[in-house]
PDB file of C-alpha atoms in Angstrom:
ATOM      1  CA  MET A   1      76.452 -24.257  58.586  1.00 92.00           C
ATOM      2  CA  ASN A   2      77.382 -24.720  54.922  1.00 94.00           C
ATOM      3  CA  ILE A   3      80.537 -26.440  53.764  1.00 96.00           C
ATOM      4  CA  THR A   4      81.657 -26.302  50.164  1.00 96.00           C
ATOM      5  CA  VAL A   5      84.268 -28.646  48.752  1.00 93.00           C
ATOM      6  CA  ASN A   6      85.577 -28.176  45.225  1.00 95.00           C
ATOM      7  CA  VAL A   7      87.394 -31.074  43.624  1.00 92.00           C
ATOM      8  CA  GLU A   8      89.164 -30.768  40.307  1.00 95.00           C
ATOM      9  CA  MET A   9      89.604 -33.972  38.366  1.00 95.00           C
ATOM     10  CA  THR A  10      89.555 -35.213  34.834  1.00 95.00           C
ATOM     11  CA  PRO A  11      86.862 -37.541  33.523  1.00 91.00           C
ATOM     12  CA  GLU A  12      89.533 -40.265  33.539  1.00 92.00           C
ATOM     13  CA  ASP A  13      90.233 -39.651  37.242  1.00 94.00           C
ATOM     14  CA  LEU A  14      86.511 -39.831  38.043  1.00 92.00           C
ATOM     15  CA  ARG A  15      86.137 -43.053  36.034  1.00 92.00           C
ATOM     16  CA  ARG A  16      88.957 -44.655  38.025  1.00 94.00           C
ATOM     17  CA  ILE A  17      87.627 -43.442  41.389  1.00 93.00           C
ATOM     18  CA  MET A  18      84.166 -44.823  40.551  1.00 92.00           C
ATOM     19  CA  GLY A  19      85.745 -48.153  39.543  1.00 95.00           C
ATOM     20  CA  LEU A  20      84.350 -48.024  36.014  1.00 94.00           C
ATOM     21  CA  PRO A  21      86.157 -49.941  33.259  1.00 94.00           C
ATOM     22  CA  ASP A  22      88.162 -48.156  30.579  1.00 93.00           C
ATOM     23  CA  VAL A  23      86.199 -48.858  27.384  1.00 93.00           C
ATOM     24  CA  GLN A  24      87.932 -46.395  25.055  1.00 92.00           C
ATOM     25  CA  GLU A  25      89.842 -49.081  23.151  1.00 94.00           C
ATOM     26  CA  PHE A  26      86.687 -51.214  22.863  1.00 94.00           C
ATOM     27  CA  ASN A  27      84.740 -48.212  21.510  1.00 92.00           C
ATOM     28  CA  ARG A  28      87.482 -47.450  18.986  1.00 94.00           C
ATOM     29  CA  GLU A  29      87.484 -51.058  17.768  1.00 94.00           C
ATOM     30  CA  VAL A  30      83.685 -51.220  17.462  1.00 92.00           C
ATOM     31  CA  MET A  31      83.574 -47.922  15.566  1.00 89.00           C
ATOM     32  CA  ALA A  32      86.425 -49.015  13.257  1.00 92.00           C
ATOM     33  CA  GLN A  33      84.577 -52.239  12.421  1.00 91.00           C
ATOM     34  CA  MET A  34      81.304 -50.392  11.819  1.00 86.00           C
ATOM     35  CA  LEU A  35      83.027 -47.861   9.569  1.00 86.00           C
ATOM     36  CA  LYS A  36      84.736 -50.637   7.596  1.00 89.00           C
ATOM     37  CA  LYS A  37      81.407 -52.432   7.068  1.00 86.00           C
ATOM     38  CA  MET A  38      79.734 -49.169   6.010  1.00 83.00           C
ATOM     39  CA  GLN A  39      82.510 -48.459   3.518  1.00 84.00           C
ATOM     40  CA  GLU A  40      82.257 -51.995   2.128  1.00 85.00           C
ATOM     41  CA  GLY A  41      78.482 -51.666   1.787  1.00 82.00           C
ATOM     42  CA  VAL A  42      77.712 -54.662   3.985  1.00 81.00           C
ATOM     43  CA  GLU A  43      73.977 -55.396   4.280  1.00 80.00           C
ATOM     44  CA  GLY A  44      72.495 -53.681   7.331  1.00 76.00           C
ATOM     45  CA  TYR A  45      75.292 -51.112   7.611  1.00 77.00           C
ATOM     46  CA  ASP A  46      73.833 -48.372   5.440  1.00 78.00           C
ATOM     47  CA  PRO A  47      74.738 -44.988   7.023  1.00 74.00           C
ATOM     48  CA  MET A  48      71.254 -43.607   6.323  1.00 75.00           C
ATOM     49  CA  ALA A  49      69.695 -46.575   8.126  1.00 74.00           C
ATOM     50  CA  PHE A  50      71.769 -45.713  11.207  1.00 71.00           C
ATOM     51  CA  PHE A  51      71.004 -41.998  11.238  1.00 71.00           C
ATOM     52  CA  LYS A  52      67.419 -41.919   9.988  1.00 73.00           C
ATOM     53  CA  PRO A  53      65.789 -42.883  13.341  1.00 70.00           C
ATOM     54  CA  GLY A  54      67.765 -40.189  15.162  1.00 68.00           C
ATOM     55  CA  VAL A  55      67.051 -37.531  12.562  1.00 68.00           C
ATOM     56  CA  MET A  56      63.375 -38.402  12.372  1.00 68.00           C
ATOM     57  CA  GLY A  57      63.131 -38.492  16.154  1.00 69.00           C
ATOM     58  CA  ASN A  58      64.761 -35.079  16.353  1.00 73.00           C
ATOM     59  CA  ALA A  59      62.390 -33.667  13.747  1.00 73.00           C
ATOM     60  CA  ASP A  60      59.398 -34.960  15.701  1.00 76.00           C
ATOM     61  CA  MET A  61      60.824 -33.591  18.953  1.00 76.00           C
ATOM     62  CA  PHE A  62      61.432 -30.203  17.310  1.00 77.00           C
ATOM     63  CA  LYS A  63      57.830 -30.131  16.080  1.00 81.00           C
ATOM     64  CA  GLN A  64      56.569 -30.907  19.591  1.00 80.00           C
ATOM     65  CA  TRP A  65      58.701 -28.092  21.071  1.00 77.00           C
ATOM     66  CA  ALA A  66      57.528 -25.675  18.389  1.00 82.00           C
ATOM     67  CA  ASP A  67      53.883 -26.611  19.046  1.00 83.00           C
ATOM     68  CA  MET A  68      54.359 -26.190  22.792  1.00 80.00           C
ATOM     69  CA  PHE A  69      55.973 -22.759  22.418  1.00 77.00           C
ATOM     70  CA  GLY A  70      53.262 -21.770  19.967  1.00 80.00           C
ATOM     71  CA  LYS A  71      50.630 -22.617  22.577  1.00 78.00           C
ATOM     72  CA  PHE A  72      52.511 -20.668  25.234  1.00 75.00           C
ATOM     73  CA  SER A  73      52.835 -17.603  23.042  1.00 76.00           C
ATOM     74  CA  SER A  74      49.183 -17.661  22.017  1.00 73.00           C
ATOM     75  CA  GLY A  75      47.970 -18.214  25.568  1.00 66.00           C
ATOM     76  CA  ALA A  76      46.234 -21.475  24.625  1.00 58.00           C
ATOM     77  CA  LYS A  77      45.768 -24.060  27.352  1.00 58.00           C
ATOM     78  CA  SER A  78      46.934 -27.637  26.830  1.00 50.00           C
TER      79      SER A  78
END
């Protein structure tokens, strides 16, 4: 016997049901402070310093995927 139950709820409803805290205001405040420090040029808050690890990581991940698909298409074994 299979039983299917569909429940429609918003992410906010799910957060409340799970008992998780509402951190939206905290996130807004943290982001506002980070943006202010970036705009003021505070040491350690260079936008490129924040994004470079993610961009470089994505480039490396893309290269790995491309290599893997290249091996698959050529029939090479890993």
